[in-house]
Amino acid sequence: MKRIIYVSFDHLHPKYGALADADPKSDLIVLVESARMVTGASWNKIRLYFLISSARHFKAELEQLGFKVQYVKAATTVDGLKKVAKDYPKLPIISAHPSSHLQSKQLAEFGVSFIENDFFLTPRNLFTSWADNQKSFLMESFYRAQRNRLGILVEGGKPVGGKWNFDKENRLPPPKNYKYPPYLKHKADEIDQMVADELGISPSDTWGTSRKAAKAQLKNFIDNHFANFGPYEDAMTVDNWSLHHSLLSPYLNNGLLHPAEVIDAAVKRFEKGDIPIASAEGFIRQIIGWREYVNGMYWHLGKDYKELNNLNAKRKLLPLFEDADKTKMNCIKSNLEDIQARGWVHHIPRLMLLSNLALITGTNPQEFLSWMRRVFIDATDWVMVPNVIGMGVHADNGVMMTKPYAAGGAYISKMSNYCKGCVYDPKLRTGDTACPFTTLYWDVLDRNHEQFVGNHRMAQQLFGVKRLKDMPEVKKRAQAVLAGLDKGLI
Ligand SMILES: Cc1cc2nc3c(=O)[nH]c(=O)nc-3n(C[C@H](O)[C@H](O)[C@H](O)COP(=O)(O)OP(=O)(O)OC[C@H]3O[C@@H](n4cnc5c(N)ncnc54)[C@H](O)[C@@H]3O)c2cc1C
Ligand code: SF4
């Protein structure tokens, strides 16, 4: 053997990272299942199941390719590498550059050599050169540059379909009397069963744990959901938990799928001519735009970014986040139950329900971030930190997003069918049945007037507060709502 190749649980692809040029004759492959990962926090067990079972399947896949693989269980990743290094003291250890600040530091200190992390479409230095030339980090500018650089949905320098962005067409509420395609169910095998038994749960049929399953999920999206992805992208409904979302983030984040494979499948299908441009553009923007932008920003903004709390939000995590029975809000309860069941809800509940609630209640960003990281199946540091700190709760005072995503019950009522089954009324801002979102929306604008007043994009909303004649009553109701939320009674 000439080298040890360390493969982390989010680099599970045989053709990328340090495995790209690996040779079964001279490379020993090491995967480490660290106790810190398993017991370090009260992780959603579905997340652990997915990560561990995927890694164990990947070990089997590499062995079939002829590699010698050591799957080590140890207290920490570095302890696991130490164990292997004891047996092979002279061999260098290499790895693709880790996907988090913490692991980069720990592995570098241990002496692991890094090669470029190519699990994204944008090398980190390329993103830096884009970011260094921006006055503000607008995702839309980055996305257009990506379209041109990668030559996707571009003809002669012009956007296919005549527009760069079809977002406005993609904001329909949930359809009524609509038949959704059946959910794709994944069958558990022996490895899945063993991991589930170790964790004391049943195997998940929502999430597959092999490359084959990840490819089946991609095919399911392309065949059954891609055409309608756009229009209902922002809709939320009690009728169906995934609508037309792809459910690909876990596989993209642990390496079972590479973004190039996803884009290739999407572009090929679009070229057949039966996918509306608004759906094709909308989906491609998520992959080559949002996903790459968020990863680029994670590295560009540095390791201290996750500690920001520029709105000085001090409230402790609301009890409802730990126990869905601690709320009567139908929208929140329903999503917490979905998260408990599958570790997943789509981007609008994450942003406009969960993060919005944290923002308008003044919940401490770090407490909320830590909860989000614990409960979601796809919650990797690089993607959760910018999405929560920057986009979700505006704790960076607008470094990433030009204005906070605060919204009242009117938005939720328009984009979902939760409100019909709720004890609260989205139209009311005062009184016992006032929607907590509606009351707190006005209250948060008033509470943070100083911080928001300099932001011209907030002018209309702040003007709205001034025009409210019943603001004293709204503020009184807001105090009651906050106290009730703290006690788990609202
Ligand atoms: C507050 C907040 C927290 C989030 N936390 C995570 C997280 O921990 N992990 C995660 O993978 N995504 C996160 N997202 C982004 C997004 O919600 C999920 O990627 C998406 O819901 C996953 O479901 P899907 O694969 O069906 O996505 P689709 O809606 O089908 O979109 C396709 C893909 O686009 C990418 N994508 C879309 N939006 C984003 C985004 N904002 N940032 C990065 N990638 C994006 C994902 O890879 C996703 O799989 C978060 C968004 C918000 C607003
Ligand atoms: S009324 Fe308010 S709390 Fe109830 S479901 Fe609608 S938005 Fe959510």
Coordinates of C-alpha atoms and ligand atoms in Angstrom, one line a residue, residues 329-331 409 412-413 418-419 422 424-426 435-437, ligand 2:
M329 CA -50.6 26.5 15.4
N330 CA -51.7 24.1 12.6
C331 CA -48.9 25.1 10.2
G409 CA -50.4 34.8 8.5
I412 CA -49.0 31.4 4.9
S413 CA -52.8 31.4 4.3
Y418 CA -53.1 25.0 6.9
C419 CA -55.3 27.8 8.2
C422 CA -56.4 26.1 12.7
Y424 CA -56.2 30.9 14.9
D425 CA -57.3 33.3 12.2
P426 CA -54.6 34.6 9.8
C435 CA -52.8 34.3 14.3
P436 CA -49.5 34.4 16.2
F437 CA -47.6 35.0 12.9
Ligands
SF4_2 S1 -53.8 30.8 11.3 FE1 -51.7 31.3 11.6 S2 -50.9 29.8 13.0 FE2 -52.8 29.0 12.1 S3 -52.2 27.8 10.4 FE3 -52.6 29.8 9.6 S4 -50.7 30.9 9.7 FE4 -50.4 29.1 10.9

